[in-house]
Short mmCIF file of C-alpha atoms in Angstrom, two decimals:
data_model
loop_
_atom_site.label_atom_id
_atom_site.label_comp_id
_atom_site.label_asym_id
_atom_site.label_seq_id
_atom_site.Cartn_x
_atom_site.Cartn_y
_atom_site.Cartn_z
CA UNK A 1 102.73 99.06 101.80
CA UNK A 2 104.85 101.49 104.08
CA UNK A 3 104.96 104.92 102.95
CA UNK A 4 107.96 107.07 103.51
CA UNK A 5 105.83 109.96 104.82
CA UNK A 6 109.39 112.36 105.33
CA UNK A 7 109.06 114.33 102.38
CA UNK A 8 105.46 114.42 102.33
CA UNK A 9 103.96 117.73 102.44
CA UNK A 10 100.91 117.22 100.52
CA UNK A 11 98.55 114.18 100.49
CA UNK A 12 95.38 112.70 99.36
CA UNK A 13 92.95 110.79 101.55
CA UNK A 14 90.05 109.14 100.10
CA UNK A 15 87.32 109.13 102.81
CA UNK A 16 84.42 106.46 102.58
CA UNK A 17 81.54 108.25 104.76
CA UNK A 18 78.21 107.89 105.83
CA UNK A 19 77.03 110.26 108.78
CA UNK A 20 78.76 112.45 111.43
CA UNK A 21 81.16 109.52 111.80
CA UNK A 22 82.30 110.03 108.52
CA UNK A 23 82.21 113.72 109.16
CA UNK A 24 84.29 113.65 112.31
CA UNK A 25 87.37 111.41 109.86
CA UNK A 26 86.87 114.34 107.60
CA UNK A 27 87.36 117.01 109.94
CA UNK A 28 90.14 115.58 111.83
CA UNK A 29 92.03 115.09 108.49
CA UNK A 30 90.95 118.23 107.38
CA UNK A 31 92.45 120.43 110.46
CA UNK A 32 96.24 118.67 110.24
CA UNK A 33 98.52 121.45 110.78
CA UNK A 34 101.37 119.15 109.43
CA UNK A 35 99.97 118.01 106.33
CA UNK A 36 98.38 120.03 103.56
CA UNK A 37 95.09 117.14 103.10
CA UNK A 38 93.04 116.67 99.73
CA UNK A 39 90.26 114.97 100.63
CA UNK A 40 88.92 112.51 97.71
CA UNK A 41 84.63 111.27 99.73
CA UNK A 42 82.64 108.55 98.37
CA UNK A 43 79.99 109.55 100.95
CA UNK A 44 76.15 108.29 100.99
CA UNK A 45 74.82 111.33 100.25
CA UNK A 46 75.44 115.12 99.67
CA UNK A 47 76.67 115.70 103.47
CA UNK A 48 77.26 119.68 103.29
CA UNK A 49 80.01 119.40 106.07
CA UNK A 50 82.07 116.71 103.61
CA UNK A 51 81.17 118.57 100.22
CA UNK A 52 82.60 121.63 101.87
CA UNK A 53 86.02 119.95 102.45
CA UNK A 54 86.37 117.94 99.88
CA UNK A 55 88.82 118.03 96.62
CA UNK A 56 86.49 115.76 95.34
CA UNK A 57 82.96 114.65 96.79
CA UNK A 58 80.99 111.66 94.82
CA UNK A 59 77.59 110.30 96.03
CA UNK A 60 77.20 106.62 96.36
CA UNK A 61 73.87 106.14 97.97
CA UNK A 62 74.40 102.32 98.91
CA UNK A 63 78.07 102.83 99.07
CA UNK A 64 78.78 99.90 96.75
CA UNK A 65 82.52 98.80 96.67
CA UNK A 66 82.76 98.61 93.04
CA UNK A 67 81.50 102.36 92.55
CA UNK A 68 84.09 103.15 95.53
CA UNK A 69 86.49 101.48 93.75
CA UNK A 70 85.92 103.36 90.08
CA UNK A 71 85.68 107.03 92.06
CA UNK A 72 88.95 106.27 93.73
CA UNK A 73 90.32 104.70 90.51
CA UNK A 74 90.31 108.37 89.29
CA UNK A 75 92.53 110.05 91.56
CA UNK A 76 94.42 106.85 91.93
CA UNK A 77 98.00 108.96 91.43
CA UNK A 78 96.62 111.40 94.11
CA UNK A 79 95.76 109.21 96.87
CA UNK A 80 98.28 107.96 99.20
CA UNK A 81 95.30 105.96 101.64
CA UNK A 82 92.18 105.88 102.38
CA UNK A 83 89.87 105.73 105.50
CA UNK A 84 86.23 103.99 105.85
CA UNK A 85 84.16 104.83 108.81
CA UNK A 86 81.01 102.36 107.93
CA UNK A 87 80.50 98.73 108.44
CA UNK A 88 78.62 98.07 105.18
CA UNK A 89 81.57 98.42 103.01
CA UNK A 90 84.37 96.69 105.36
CA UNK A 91 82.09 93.90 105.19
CA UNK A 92 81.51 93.91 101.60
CA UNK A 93 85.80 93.50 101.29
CA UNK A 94 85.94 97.20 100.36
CA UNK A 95 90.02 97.15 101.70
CA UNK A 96 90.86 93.82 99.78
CA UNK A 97 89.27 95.13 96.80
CA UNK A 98 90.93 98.91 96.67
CA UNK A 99 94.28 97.15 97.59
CA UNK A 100 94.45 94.35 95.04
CA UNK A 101 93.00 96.77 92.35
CA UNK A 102 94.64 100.05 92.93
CA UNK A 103 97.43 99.01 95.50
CA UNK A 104 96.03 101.98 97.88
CA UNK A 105 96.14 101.03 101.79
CA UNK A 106 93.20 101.29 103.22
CA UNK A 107 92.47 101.74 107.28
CA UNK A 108 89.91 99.49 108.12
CA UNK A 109 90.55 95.13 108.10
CA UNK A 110 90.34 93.35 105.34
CA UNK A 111 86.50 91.08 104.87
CA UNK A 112 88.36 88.17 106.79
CA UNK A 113 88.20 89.99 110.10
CA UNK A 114 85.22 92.23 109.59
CA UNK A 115 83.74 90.64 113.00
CA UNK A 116 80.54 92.09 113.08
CA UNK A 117 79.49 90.27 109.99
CA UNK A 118 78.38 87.47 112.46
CA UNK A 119 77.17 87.43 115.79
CA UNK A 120 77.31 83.72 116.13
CA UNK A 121 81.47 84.10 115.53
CA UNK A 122 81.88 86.54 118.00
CA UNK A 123 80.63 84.22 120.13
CA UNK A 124 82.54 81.21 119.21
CA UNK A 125 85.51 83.32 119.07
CA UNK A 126 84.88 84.58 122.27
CA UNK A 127 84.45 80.90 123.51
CA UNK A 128 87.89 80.09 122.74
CA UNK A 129 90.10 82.92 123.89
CA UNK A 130 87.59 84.33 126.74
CA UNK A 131 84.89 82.15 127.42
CA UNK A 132 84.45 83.88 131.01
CA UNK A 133 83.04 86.93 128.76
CA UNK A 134 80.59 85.13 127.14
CA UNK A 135 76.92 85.32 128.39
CA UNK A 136 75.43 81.80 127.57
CA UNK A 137 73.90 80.85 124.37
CA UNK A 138 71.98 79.42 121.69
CA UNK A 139 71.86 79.21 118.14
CA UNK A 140 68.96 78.27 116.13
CA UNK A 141 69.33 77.70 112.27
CA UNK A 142 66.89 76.94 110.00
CA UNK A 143 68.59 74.27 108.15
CA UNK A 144 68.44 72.47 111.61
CA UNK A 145 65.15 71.96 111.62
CA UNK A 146 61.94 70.67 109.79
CA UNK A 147 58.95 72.54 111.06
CA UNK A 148 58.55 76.02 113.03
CA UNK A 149 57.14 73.50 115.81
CA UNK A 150 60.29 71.78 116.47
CA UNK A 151 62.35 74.72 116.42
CA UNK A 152 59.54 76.68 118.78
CA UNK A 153 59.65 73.26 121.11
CA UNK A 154 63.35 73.62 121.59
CA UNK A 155 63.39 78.22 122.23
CA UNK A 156 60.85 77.18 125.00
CA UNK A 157 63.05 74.87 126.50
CA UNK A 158 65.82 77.36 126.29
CA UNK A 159 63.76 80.27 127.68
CA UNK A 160 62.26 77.66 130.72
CA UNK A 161 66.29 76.88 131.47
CA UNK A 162 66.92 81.26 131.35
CA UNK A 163 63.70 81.77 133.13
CA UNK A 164 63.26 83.86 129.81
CA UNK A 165 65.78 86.37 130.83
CA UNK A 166 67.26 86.26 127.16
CA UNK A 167 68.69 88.46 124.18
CA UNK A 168 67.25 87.62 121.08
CA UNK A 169 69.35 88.29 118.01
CA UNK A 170 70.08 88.09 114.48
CA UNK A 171 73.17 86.24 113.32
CA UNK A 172 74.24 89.16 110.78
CA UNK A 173 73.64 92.75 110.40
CA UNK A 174 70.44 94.47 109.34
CA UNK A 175 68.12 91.06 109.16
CA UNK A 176 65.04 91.32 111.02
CA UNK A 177 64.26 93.65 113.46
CA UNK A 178 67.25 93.49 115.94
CA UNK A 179 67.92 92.62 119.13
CA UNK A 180 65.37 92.40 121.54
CA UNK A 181 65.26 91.76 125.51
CA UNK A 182 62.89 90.68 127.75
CA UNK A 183 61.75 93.28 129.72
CA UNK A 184 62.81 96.09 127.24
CA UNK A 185 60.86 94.65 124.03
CA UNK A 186 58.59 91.88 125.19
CA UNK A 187 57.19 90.62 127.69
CA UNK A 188 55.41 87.50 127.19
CA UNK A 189 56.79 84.72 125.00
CA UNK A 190 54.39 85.02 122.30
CA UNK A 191 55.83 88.72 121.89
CA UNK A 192 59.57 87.14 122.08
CA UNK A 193 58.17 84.34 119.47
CA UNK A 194 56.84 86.81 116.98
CA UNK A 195 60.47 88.81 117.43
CA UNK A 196 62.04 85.39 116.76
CA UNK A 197 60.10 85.04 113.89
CA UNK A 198 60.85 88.26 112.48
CA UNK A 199 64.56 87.14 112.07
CA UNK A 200 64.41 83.31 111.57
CA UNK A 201 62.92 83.21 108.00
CA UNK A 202 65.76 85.06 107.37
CA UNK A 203 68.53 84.63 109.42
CA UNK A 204 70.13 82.12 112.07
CA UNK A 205 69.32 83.46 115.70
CA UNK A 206 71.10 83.82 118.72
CA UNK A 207 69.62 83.99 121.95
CA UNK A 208 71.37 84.66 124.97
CA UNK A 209 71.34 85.33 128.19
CA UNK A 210 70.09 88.68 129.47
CA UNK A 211 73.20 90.58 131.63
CA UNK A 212 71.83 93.16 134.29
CA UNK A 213 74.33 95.83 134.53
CA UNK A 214 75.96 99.19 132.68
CA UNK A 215 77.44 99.09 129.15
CA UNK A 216 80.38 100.76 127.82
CA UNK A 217 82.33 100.59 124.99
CA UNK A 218 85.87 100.26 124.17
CA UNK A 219 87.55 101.48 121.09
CA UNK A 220 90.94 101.08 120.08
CA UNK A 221 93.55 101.95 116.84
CA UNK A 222 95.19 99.13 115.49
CA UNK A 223 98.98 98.76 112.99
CA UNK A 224 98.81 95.07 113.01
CA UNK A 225 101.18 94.50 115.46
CA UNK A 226 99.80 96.13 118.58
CA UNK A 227 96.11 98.28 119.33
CA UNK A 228 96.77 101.43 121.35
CA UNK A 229 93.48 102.07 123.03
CA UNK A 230 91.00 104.85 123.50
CA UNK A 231 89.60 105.79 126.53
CA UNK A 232 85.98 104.24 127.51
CA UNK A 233 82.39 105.82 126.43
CA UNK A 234 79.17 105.01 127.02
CA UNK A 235 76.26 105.17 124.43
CA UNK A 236 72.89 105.56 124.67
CA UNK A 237 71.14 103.37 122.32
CA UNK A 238 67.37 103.86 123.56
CA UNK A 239 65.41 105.86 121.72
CA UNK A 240 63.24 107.76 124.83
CA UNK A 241 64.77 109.64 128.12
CA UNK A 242 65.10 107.04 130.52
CA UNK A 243 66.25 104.15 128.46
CA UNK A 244 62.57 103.27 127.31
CA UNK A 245 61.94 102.41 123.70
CA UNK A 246 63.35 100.95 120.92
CA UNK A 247 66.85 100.33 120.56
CA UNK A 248 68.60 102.85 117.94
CA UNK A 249 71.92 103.55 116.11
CA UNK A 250 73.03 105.88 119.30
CA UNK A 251 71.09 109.03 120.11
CA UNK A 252 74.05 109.74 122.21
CA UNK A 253 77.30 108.99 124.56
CA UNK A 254 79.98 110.84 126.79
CA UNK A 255 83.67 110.36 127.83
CA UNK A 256 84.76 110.84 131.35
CA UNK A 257 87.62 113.11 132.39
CA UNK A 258 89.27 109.63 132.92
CA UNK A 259 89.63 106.36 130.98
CA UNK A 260 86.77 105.02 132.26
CA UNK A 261 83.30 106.07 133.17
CA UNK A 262 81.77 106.88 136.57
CA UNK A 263 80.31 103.71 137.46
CA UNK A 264 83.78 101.77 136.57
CA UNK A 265 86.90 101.34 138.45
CA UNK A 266 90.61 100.87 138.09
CA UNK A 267 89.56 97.16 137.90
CA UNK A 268 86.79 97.22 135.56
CA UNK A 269 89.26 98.80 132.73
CA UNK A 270 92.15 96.71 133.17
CA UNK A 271 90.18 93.55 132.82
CA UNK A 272 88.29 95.04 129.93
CA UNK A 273 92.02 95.78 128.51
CA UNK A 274 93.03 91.79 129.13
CA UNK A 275 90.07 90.82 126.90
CA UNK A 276 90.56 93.00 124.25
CA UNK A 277 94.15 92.16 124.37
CA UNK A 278 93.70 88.39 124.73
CA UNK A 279 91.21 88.78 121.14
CA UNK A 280 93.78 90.70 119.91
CA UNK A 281 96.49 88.32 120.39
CA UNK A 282 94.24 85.33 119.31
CA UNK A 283 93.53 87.02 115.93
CA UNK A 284 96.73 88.61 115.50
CA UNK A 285 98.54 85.16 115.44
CA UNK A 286 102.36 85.04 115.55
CA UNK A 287 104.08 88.63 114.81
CA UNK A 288 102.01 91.16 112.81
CA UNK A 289 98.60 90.78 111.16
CA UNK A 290 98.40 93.55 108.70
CA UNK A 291 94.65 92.65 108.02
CA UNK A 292 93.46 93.95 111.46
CA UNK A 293 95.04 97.35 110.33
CA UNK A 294 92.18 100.09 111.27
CA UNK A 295 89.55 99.96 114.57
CA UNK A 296 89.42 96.25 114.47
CA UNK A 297 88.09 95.52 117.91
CA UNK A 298 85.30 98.06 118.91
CA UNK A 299 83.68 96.31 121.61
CA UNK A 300 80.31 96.83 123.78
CA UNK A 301 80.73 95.76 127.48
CA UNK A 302 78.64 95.15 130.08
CA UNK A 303 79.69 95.55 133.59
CA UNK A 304 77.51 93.18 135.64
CA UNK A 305 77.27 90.77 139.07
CA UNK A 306 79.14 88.32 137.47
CA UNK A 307 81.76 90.31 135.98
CA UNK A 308 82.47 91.90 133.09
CA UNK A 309 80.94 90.67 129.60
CA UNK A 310 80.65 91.21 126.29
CA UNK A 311 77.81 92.15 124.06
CA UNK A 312 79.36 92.62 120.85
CA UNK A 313 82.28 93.22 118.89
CA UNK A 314 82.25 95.44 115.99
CA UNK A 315 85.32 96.37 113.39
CA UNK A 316 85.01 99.99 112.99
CA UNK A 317 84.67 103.07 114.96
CA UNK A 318 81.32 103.21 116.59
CA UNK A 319 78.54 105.98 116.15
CA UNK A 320 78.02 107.68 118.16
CA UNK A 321 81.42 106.65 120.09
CA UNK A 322 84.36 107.12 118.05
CA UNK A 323 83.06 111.15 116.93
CA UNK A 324 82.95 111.28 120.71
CA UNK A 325 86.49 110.59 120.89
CA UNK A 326 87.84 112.16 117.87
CA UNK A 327 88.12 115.65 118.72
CA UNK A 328 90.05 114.72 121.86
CA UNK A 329 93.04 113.04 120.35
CA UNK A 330 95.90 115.42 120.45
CA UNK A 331 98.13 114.04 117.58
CA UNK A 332 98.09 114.77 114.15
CA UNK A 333 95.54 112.50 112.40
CA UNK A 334 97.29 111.58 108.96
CA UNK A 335 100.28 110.38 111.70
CA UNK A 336 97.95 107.90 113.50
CA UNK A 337 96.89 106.61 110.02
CA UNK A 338 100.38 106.64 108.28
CA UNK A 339 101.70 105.12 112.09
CA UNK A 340 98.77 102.25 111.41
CA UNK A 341 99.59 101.51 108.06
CA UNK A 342 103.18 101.22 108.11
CA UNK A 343 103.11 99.62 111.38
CA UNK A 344 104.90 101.92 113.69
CA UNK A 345 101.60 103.11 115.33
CA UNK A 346 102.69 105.38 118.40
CA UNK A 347 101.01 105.90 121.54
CA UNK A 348 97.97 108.13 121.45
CA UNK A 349 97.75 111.55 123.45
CA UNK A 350 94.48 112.10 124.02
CA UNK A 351 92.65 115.47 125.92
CA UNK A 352 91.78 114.52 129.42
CA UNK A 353 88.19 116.73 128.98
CA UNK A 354 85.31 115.49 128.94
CA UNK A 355 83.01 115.18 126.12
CA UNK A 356 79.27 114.76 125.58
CA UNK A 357 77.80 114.31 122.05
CA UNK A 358 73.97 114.80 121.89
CA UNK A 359 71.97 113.51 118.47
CA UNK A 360 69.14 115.87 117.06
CA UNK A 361 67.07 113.36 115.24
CA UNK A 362 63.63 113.15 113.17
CA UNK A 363 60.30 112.79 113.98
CA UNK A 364 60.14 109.64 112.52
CA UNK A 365 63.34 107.72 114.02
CA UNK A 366 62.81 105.53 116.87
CA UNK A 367 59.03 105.34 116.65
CA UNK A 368 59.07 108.75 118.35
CA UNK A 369 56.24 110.75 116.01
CA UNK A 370 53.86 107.15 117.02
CA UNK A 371 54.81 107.59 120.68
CA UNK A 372 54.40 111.33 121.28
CA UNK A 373 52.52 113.00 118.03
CA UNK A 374 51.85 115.62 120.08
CA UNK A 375 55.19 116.55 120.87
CA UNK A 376 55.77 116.66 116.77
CA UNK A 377 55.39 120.15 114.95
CA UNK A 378 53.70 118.74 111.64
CA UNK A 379 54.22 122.16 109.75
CA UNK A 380 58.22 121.74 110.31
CA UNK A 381 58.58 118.61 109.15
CA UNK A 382 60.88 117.45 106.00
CA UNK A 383 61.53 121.66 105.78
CA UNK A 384 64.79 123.36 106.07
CA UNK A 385 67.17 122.68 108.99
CA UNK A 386 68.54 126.35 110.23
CA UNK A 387 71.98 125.91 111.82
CA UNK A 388 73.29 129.43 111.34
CA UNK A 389 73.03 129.90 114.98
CA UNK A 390 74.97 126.46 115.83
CA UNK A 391 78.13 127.70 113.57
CA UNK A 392 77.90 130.63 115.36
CA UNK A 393 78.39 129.11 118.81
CA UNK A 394 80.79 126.77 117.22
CA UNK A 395 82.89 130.24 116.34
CA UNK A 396 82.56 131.09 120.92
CA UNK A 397 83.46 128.20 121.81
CA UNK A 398 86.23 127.43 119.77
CA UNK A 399 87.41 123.45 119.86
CA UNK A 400 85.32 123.34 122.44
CA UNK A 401 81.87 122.20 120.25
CA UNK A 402 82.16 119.98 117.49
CA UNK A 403 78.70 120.02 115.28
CA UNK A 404 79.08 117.11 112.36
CA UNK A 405 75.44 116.57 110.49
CA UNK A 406 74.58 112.84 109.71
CA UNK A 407 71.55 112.39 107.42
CA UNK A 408 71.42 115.83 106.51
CA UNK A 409 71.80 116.77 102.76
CA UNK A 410 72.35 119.88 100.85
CA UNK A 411 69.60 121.12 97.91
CA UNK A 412 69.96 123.90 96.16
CA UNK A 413 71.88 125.65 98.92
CA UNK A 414 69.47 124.77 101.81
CA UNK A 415 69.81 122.09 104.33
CA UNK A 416 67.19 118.95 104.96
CA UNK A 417 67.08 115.81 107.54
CA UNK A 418 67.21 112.39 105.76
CA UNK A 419 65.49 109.55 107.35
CA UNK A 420 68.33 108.55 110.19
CA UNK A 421 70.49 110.59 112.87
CA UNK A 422 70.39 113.96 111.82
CA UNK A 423 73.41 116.23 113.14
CA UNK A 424 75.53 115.67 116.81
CA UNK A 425 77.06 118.56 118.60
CA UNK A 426 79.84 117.54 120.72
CA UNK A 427 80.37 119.79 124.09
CA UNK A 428 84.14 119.69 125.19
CA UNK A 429 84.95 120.75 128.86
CA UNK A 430 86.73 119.94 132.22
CA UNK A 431 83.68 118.23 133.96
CA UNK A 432 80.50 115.96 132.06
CA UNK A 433 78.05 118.56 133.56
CA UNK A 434 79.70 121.47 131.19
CA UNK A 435 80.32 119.28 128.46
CA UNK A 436 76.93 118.31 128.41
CA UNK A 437 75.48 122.23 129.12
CA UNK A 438 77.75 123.03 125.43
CA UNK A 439 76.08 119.87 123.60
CA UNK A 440 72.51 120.80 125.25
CA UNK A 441 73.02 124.71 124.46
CA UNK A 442 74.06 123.84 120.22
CA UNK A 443 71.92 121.44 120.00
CA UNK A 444 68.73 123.52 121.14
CA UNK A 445 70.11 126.42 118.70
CA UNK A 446 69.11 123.86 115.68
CA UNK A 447 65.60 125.11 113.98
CA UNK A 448 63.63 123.14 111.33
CA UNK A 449 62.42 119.51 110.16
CA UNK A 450 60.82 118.78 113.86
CA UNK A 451 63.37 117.38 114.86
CA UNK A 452 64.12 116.52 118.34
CA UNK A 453 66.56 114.46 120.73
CA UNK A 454 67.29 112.48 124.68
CA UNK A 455 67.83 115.41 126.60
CA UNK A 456 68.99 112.99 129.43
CA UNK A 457 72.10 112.19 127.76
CA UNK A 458 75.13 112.21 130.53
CA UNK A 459 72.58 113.71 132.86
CA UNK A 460 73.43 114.19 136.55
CA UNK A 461 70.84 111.96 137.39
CA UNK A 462 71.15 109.73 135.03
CA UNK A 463 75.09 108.82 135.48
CA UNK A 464 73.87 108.83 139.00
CA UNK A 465 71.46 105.82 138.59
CA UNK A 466 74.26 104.21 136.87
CA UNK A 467 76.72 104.44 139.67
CA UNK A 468 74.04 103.43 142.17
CA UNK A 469 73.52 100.36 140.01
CA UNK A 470 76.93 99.31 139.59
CA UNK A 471 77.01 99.86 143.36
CA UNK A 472 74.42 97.38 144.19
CA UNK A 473 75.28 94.80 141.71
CA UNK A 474 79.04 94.77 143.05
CA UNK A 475 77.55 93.81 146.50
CA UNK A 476 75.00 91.32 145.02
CA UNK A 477 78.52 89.53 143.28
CA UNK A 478 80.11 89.69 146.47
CA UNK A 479 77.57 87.98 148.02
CA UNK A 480 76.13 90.70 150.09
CA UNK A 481 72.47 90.91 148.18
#
C-alpha cells in the first residue's frame, strides 16, 4: 500500500479516538505545517477538542469496527490512512477489516499481533525470545480443573513456593477486576482468593511473581521493517499520592530531559532496547512484517534486583504515555505515518525537554469519593467543567502546555466529565520541576464537576524515593544487601 506522498498537498486522516490519547493524534495531525489535514473521527463520544478539528466527527460509543468501517466507508475517496489510538478496536481486527474492505492503510497491527489481547502469550512469547525478562509464572484455566477445591489446592501451593509475593491477573483485557499484588491489594490469602475468584469464572489467570523495583515504559514507532524508539516515561497508575490505592488507567507520567528516567542508567536503556529489539525481531520474522505497522511493542518495565523485567506488552500507544511524548516529536506527523506505512520510517527527532502530564479526574474514579468524601464538593459534581482559564494559559505558554480532555463531552455548548480520565495538561520545559510547575499551574486553573487529581506526579520527592530505591536494590543485586 505505499503512497506516493510527492504531490500530496492535501490529505484525509481518519482518526479512531477515545480520550486525550486520541486527542493528542488529532492535534499533532492537525498542526502539520506541510500538509493541509482533513480529519475524518470515529471517536467514543462528543470530545469538544476532536469535534473542533474535525472535517467530519461521528460518535461511536463502543467504537464497534463495523460502524468504523461504514463512517469511513463514506469518505472512502477522501482518506488516504487512518490512525487508531485504542486497544479495543485493534483487537477487534479494526486494520484487517478497513484494509480488506476499503483498501485504506491503517497505523496500528493487524488482530494477529494485537499482543495485549492475552497476557498468558506475552508470557510464552516472552519465554522463547527473552526468558531472562520473564518473572515466573502460573496459569490456571478453568477447563483444567473439576472443582474450585482443586484449583484453590494447587494457587496455595503456588503462593507457599512465592511466599505469596505474587501478581494476580486476568488472561485478557477488561475481565475481572485486574491485577492485583500482594501488599498493594491484599493482604491475606483469602483477600488474594476472592481477587482470584473475581477473574476465574471468567477468565484464565496468571499469577506471577511480584518484582520489587521502578517501572517505566517504552514506546516505539514501527514500518514493518525496523521500530525507531521513543524515549522512556514513567506512569503513575495508582490512584492516591503516594502510590496507595487502586490501580487506574494512568493519573499521570513524565519524560526526562534524557532517554531515560532518573533512577535508570546508560545500562538500564540499552538492555531494555535488546529486548524490545530481540521481540521485535522474533515477530518480525525474515525481512519486513507489514502487520506490526503502528506502536506494536509498547512495553511496561520494571527495573529490579534481578534485572530488568517485563510486566506487559501492549500494541498501541499508552495513556497516559504516548500524549506525554507526542508534543515532543519534532517531525511532521503525517511523515512518521506515511514513513510507517510505506516502510521507509526515518529516524525520529524528538525535543530534549522535559514533559509532565497531570490527569484531572472525577470524584468517582479510583474509589476516590469512598476514600475521602470529604475532600468531594457534592454541589459541583456532574456540572459544567470551566476551562476558559486553561486555554488562556495555553495562549502564555505557547507549545509549552498541551491541555487534551478525555471523558469530557460537549452539550449544548457547555462542557461535562464522563465517568473516566477527564482532561491532562501537559507542562513542557528544560527541567521535570518546571514541567511539572506548568502541568500543576493548568491543571489547578480547571473549575467544575469536583474533580480532582495526584498532585505528586514527577514530584521532587517522589522521583527522589525512586532513585533511592533503584539505589538500594542495585546494591542488594550486587550482593551488597
Amino acid at each position: 500500500m505505499y503512497i506516493n506522498i510527492g504531490k500530496m498537498a492535501e490529505i484525509g486522516v481518519l482518526v479512531v479516538s477515545y480520550g486525550s490519547r486520541g486527542a493528542s493524534f488529532v492535534d499533532a495531525l492537525y498542526r502539520s505545517e506541510k500538509y493541509k489535514i482533513d480529519l475524518y473521527i470515529a471517536d467514543k463520544q462528543r470530545n469538544p477538542f476532536n469535534l473542533e478539528r474535525a472535517r467530519e466527527h461521528k460518535v461511536i460509543p463502543d467504537l464497534n469496527i463495523k460502524k468504523i468501517m461504514d463512517f469511513a466507508k463514506q469518505f472512502k475517496n477522501r482518506i488516504d490512512f487512518g490512525i487508531v489510538g485504542p486497544e479495543g478496536p485493534i483487537i477487534d481486527g479494526i486494520r484487517d477489516l478497513i484494509e480488506d474492505e476499503l483498501d485504506i492503510p491503517m497505523i496500528c497491527p493487524t488482530k494477529e499481533f494485537a499482543l495485549e489481547e492475552s497476557k498468558l502469550r506475552q508470557r510464552l512469547l516472552m519465554s522463547e525470545c527473552c526468558p531472562e525478562a520473564n518473572p515466573e509464572f502460573r496459569v490456571f484455566n478453568k477447563k483444567d480443573y473439576s472443582s474450585k477445591e482443586e484449583v484453590r489446592r494447587d494457587l496455595f501451593l503456588w503462593l507457599d513456593e512465592m511466599n505469596n509475593e505474587v501478581a494476580v491477573k486476568p488472561d485478557r483485557p477488561g475481565y475481572g477486576k485486574g491485577v492485583g499484588v500482594w501488599g498493594d491489594h491484599f493482604n491475606t490469602r483469602k483477600e488474594l482468593w476472592s481477587h482470584f475468584l473475581s477473574i476465574y469464572e471468567n477468565d484464565s489467570v496468571i499469577v506471577e511473581k511480584k518484582i520489587d523495583g521502578e517501572e517505566s515504559s517504552f514506546q516505539c514507532f514501527c514500518d514493518g521493517k525496523s521500530i525507531k524508539i521513543l524515549p522512556d516515561t514513567r506512569d503513575y497508575k495508582r490512584a492516591f499520592e503516594n502510590d496507595k490505592g487502586p490501580n487506574t488507567g494512568g493519573m499521570g507520567c513524565y519524560k526526562n530531559t534524557r532517554d531515560y528516567l532518573p533512577f535508570m542508567n546508560d545500562n538500564d536503556r540499552d538492555e531494555e532496547e535488546r529486548i524490545v529489539k530481540r521481540i521485535f525481531k522474533y515477530l518480525r520474522g525474515n525481512g519486513r512484517n507489514d502487520n506490526l505497522r503502528g506502536i506494536p511493542l509498547y512495553v511496561a518495565f520494571i527495573h529490579s534486583a534481578e534485572g530488568v523485567k517485563i510486566l506487559e506488552i501492549n500494541s498501541r500507544g499508552g495513556d497516559p504515555e504516548i500524549q506525554t511524548l507526542i508534543p515532543l516529536i519534532k517531525d511532521d506527523f503525517a511523515d512518521i505515518c506515511f514513513g510507517m506505512i510505506d516502510g521507509n520510517l526515518k529516524n525520529l527527532n524528538i525535543s530534549n525537554k522535559a514533559s509532565v502530564l497531570i490527569y484531572k479526574v472525577p470524584p468517582t474514579y479510583g474509589g476516590f469519593e469512598d476514600r475521602f468524601p470529604e475532600k468531594v464538593n457534592k454541589s459541583e459534581v456532574g456540572k459544567e467543567i470551566d476551562i476558559s482559564e486553561v486555554k488562556r494559559l495555553e495562549r502564555i505558554y505557547d507549545d509549552n502546555l498541551k491541555v487534551y480532555p478525555g471523558s469530557m463531552e460537549i452539550r449544548d455548548g457547555k462542557l461535562y466529565s464522563l465517568k473516566s480520565r477527564t482532561i491532562c495538561c501537559i507542562g513542557i520545559a528544560d527541567s521535570i520541576g518546571e514541567a511539572r510547575e506548568i502541568s500543576l499551574k493548568a491543571i489547578n486553573s480547571i473549575k467544575g464537576g469536583s474533580l480532582w487529581y495526584r498532585n505528586d506526579i514527577a514530584s521532587k520527592e517522589h522521583i527522589s524515593r525512586s532513585i533511592e530505591h533503584m539505589r538500594i536494590l542495585r546494591e542488594y543485586g550486587n550482593g551488597k544487601g
